[in-house]
Short mmCIF file of C-alpha atoms and ligand atoms in Angstrom, two decimals:
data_model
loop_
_atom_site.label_atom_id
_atom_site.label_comp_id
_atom_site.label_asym_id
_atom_site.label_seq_id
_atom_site.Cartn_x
_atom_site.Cartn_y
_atom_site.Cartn_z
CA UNK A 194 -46.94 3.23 15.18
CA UNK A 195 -48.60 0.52 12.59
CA UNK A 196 -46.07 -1.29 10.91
CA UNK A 197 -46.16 -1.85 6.84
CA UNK A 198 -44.41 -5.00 5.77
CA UNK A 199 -44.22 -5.79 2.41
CA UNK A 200 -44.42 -9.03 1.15
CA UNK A 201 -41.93 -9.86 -1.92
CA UNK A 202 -43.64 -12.72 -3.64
CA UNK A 203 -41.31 -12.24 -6.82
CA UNK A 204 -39.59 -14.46 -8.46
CA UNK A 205 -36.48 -12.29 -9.95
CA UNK A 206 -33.75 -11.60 -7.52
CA UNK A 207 -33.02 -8.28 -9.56
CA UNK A 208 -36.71 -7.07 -9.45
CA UNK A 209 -36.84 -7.91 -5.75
CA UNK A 210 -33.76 -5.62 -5.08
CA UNK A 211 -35.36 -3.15 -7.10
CA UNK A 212 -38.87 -2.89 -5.81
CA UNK A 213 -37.17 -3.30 -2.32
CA UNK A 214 -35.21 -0.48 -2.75
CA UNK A 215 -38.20 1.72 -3.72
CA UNK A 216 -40.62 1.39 -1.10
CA UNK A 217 -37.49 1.58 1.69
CA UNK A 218 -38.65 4.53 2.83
CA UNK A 219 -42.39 3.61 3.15
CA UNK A 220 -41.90 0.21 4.95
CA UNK A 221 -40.82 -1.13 8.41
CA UNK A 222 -39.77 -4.47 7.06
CA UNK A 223 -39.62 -7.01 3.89
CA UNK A 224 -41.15 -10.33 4.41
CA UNK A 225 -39.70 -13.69 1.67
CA UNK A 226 -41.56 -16.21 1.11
CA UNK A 227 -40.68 -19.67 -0.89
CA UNK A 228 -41.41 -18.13 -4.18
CA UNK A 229 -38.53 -15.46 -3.99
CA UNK A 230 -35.94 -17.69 -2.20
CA UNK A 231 -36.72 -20.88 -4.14
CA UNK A 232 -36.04 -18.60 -7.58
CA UNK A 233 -33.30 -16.20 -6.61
CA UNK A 234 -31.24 -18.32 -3.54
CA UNK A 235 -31.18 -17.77 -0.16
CA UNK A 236 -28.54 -15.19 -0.61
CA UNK A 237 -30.94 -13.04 -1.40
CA UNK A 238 -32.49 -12.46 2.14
CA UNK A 239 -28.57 -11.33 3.10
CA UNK A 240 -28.62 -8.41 0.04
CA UNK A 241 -32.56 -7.41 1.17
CA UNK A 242 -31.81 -7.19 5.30
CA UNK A 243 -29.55 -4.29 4.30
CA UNK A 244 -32.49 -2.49 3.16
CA UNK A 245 -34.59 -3.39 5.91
CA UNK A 246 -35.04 -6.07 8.67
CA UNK A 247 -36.38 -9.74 6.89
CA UNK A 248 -38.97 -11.78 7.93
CA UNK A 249 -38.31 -15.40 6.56
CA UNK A 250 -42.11 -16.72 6.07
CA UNK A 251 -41.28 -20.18 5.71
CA UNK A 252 -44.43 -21.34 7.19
CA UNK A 253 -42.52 -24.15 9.01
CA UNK A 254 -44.40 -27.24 10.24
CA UNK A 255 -42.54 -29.99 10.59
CA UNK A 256 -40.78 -32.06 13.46
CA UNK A 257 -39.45 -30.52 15.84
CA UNK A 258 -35.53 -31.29 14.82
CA UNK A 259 -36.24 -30.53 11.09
CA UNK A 260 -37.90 -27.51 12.15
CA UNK A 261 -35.11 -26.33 14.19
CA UNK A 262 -33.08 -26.76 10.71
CA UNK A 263 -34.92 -24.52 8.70
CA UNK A 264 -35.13 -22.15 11.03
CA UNK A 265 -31.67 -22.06 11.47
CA UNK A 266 -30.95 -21.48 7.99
CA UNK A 267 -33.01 -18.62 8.08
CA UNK A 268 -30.94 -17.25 10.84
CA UNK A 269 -27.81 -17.57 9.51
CA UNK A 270 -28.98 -15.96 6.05
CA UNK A 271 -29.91 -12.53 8.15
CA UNK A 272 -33.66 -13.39 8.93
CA UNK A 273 -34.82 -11.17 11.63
CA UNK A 274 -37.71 -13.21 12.02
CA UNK A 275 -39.33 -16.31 11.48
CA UNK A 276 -43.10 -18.02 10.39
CA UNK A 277 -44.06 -20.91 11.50
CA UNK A 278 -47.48 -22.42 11.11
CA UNK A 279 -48.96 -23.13 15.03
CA UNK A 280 -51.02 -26.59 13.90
CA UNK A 281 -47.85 -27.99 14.96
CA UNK A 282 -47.95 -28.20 18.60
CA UNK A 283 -45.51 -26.79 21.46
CA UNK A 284 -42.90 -29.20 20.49
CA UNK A 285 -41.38 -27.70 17.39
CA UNK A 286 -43.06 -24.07 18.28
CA UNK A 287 -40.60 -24.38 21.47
CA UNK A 288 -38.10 -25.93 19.56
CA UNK A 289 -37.98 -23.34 16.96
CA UNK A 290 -38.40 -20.23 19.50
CA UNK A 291 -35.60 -21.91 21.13
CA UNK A 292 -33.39 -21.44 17.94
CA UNK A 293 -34.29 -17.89 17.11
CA UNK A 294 -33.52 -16.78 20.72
CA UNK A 295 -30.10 -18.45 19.95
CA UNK A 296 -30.24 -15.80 17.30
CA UNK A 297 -31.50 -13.10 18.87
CA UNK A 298 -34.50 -13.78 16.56
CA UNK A 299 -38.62 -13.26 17.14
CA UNK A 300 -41.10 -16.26 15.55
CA UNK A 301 -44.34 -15.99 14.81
CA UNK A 302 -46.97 -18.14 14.21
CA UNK A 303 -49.68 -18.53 11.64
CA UNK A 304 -53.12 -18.63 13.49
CA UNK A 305 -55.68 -19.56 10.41
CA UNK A 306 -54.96 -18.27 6.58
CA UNK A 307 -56.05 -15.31 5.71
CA UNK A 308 -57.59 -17.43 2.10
CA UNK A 309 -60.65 -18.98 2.35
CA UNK A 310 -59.29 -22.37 3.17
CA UNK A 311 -58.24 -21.10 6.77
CA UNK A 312 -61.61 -20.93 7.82
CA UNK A 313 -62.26 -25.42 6.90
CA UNK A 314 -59.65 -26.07 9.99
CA UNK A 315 -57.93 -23.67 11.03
CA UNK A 316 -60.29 -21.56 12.39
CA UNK A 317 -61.77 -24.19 14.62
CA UNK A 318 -58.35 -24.15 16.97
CA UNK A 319 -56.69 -20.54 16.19
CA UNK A 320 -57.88 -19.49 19.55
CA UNK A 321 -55.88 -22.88 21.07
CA UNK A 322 -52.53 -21.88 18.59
CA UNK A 323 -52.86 -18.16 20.20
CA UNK A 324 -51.80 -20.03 23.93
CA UNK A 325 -49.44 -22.36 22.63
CA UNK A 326 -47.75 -20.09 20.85
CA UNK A 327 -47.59 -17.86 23.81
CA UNK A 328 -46.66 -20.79 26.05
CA UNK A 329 -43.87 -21.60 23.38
CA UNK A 330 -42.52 -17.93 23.39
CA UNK A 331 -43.19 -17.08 20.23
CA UNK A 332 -42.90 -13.02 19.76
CA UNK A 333 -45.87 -12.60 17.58
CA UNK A 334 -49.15 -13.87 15.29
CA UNK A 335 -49.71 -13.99 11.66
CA UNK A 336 -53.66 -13.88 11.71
CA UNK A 337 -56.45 -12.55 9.03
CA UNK A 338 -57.19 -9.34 7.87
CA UNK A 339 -60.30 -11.35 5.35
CA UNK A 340 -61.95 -12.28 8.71
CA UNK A 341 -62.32 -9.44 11.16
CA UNK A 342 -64.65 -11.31 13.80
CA UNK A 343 -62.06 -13.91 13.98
CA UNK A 344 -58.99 -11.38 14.03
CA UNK A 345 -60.80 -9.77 17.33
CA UNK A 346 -61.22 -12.74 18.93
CA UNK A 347 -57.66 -13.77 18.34
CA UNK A 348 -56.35 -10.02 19.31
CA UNK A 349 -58.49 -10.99 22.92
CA UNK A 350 -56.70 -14.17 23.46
CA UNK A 351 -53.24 -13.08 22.39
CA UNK A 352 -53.03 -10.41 24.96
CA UNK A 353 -49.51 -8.39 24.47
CA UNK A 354 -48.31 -10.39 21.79
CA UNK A 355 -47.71 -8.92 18.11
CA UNK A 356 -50.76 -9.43 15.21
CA UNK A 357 -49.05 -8.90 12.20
CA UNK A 358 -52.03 -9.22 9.50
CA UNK A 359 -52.31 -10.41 5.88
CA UNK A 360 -54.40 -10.06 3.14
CA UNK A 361 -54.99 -6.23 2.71
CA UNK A 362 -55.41 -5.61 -1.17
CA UNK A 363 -55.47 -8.80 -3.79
CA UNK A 364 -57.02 -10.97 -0.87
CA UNK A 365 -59.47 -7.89 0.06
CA UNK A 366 -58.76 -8.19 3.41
CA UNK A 367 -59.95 -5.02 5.42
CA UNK A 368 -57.94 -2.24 6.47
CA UNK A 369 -59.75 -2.45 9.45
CA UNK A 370 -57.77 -4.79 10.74
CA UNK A 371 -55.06 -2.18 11.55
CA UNK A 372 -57.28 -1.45 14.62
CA UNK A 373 -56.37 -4.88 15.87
CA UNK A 374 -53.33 -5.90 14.59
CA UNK A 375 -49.65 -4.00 15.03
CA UNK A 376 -48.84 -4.58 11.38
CA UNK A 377 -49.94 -4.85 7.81
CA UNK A 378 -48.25 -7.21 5.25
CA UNK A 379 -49.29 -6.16 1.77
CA UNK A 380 -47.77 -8.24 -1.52
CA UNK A 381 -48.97 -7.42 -4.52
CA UNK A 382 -51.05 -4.75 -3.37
CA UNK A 383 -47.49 -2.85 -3.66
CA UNK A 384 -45.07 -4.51 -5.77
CA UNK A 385 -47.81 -5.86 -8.77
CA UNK A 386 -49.21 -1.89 -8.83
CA UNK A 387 -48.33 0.51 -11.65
CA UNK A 388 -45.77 2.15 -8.80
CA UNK A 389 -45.02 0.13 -6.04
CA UNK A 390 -43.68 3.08 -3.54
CA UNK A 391 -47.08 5.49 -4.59
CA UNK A 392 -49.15 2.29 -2.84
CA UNK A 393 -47.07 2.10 0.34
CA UNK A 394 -46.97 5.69 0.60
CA UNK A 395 -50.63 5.21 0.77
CA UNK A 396 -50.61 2.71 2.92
CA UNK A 397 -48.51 3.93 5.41
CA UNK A 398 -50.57 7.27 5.87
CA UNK A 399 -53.47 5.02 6.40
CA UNK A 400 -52.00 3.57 9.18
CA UNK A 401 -50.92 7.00 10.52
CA UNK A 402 -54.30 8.17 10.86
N1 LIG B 799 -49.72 -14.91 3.99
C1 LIG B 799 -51.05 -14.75 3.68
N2 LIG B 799 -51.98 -15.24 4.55
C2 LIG B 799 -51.67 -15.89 5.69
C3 LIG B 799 -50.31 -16.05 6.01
C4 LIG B 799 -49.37 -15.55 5.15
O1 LIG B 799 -51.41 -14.16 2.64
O2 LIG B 799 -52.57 -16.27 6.42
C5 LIG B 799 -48.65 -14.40 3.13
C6 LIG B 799 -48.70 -14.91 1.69
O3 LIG B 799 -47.97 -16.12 1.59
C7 LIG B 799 -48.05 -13.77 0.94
C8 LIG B 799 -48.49 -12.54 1.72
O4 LIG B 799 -46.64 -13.88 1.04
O5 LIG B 799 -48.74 -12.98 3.05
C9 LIG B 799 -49.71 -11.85 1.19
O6 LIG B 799 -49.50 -11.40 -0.11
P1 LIG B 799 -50.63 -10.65 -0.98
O7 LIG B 799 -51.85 -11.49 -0.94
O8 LIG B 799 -50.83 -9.30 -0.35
O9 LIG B 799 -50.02 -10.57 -2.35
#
């Protein structure tokens, strides 16, 4: 089955438990990103994984050793998973894979941004990220539900690895993505709605059909 992650871009440690706790039921997993971590503490992915699995989107990209670093510290603060963006090269995609299988741990890497940006660069070497990533042993892809041509090409070239998709909702992204990708991650689609569990109920029987 399609997997619905939500993404908690808040900024209120409280609010996060609370929205978290609402749309349990309705999600596969709970994605942080700087916004939440930076405002409530990393602590905060700890109290969250006991509602469901984390995925610590980080977007890493630096050297290899500082790299390894952050991922770490996701780790260690109950990540199941990491983000990291590919630009970087094999270096610190290896070096970070290398710490999350330390960890038990899955990374995934950004192909191109789902925003319009992603299309100035990153779209010119997604394809090249999809085999170094694979090379590196990364677990899985980040890649754009805004841009469906590009999101079939990249499902071609990623062959058994996970596509975990973006930008369904606020970024309009298209829901037919889901065809493509094993996995939805919605943000404020969900948890800026009048009633954050009614939209991932939605959601999720979308991806059931
Ligand atoms: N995200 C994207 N696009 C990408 C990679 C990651 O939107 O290419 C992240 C954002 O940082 C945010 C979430 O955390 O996915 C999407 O949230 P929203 O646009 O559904 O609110």
């Amino acid at each position: 089955m399609k997997q619905l992650i939500l993404a908690l871009d808040v900024m209120d440690g409280e609010k996060a438990m609370e929205i978290a706790k609402k749309v349990a039921e309705h999600v596969d997993r709970i994605k942080v990103n700087y916004p939440l971590v930076l405002s409530a503490g990393v602590g905060i992915m700890k109290r969250l994984s006991e509602i469901k699995p984390v995925i610590a989107d980080f977007k890493i990209a630096d050297v290899p050793y500082t790299s390894s670093l952050i991922a770490r510290i996701a780790f260690e603060n109950s990540a199941e998973s990491v983000i990291v963006h590919g630009f970087v090269g094999s270096d610190t995609l290896r070096e970070v894979c290398r710490v999350a299988e330390e960890f038990g741990g899955k990374v995934y890497a950004v192909t191109e941004l789902s925003s319009p940006g992603g299309e100035e660069f990153m779209s010119a070497v997604s394809l090249k990220i999809v085999e170094k990533a694979k090379e590196a042993g990364c677990h899985g892809l980040i890649a754009p539900s805004t841009r469906i041509e590009r999101l079939r090409e990249i499902r071609k070239a990623a062959g058994d690895m996970e596509i975990l998709c973006p930008g369904i909702g606020a970024q309009k992204g298209s829901i037919e993505a889901v065809k493509y990708a094993d996995g939805i991650i919605v943000g404020r689609g969900i948890y800026a709605s009048g009633n954050p569990a009614e939209e991932a109920r939605k959601l999720r029987r979308v991806l059931k059909i």
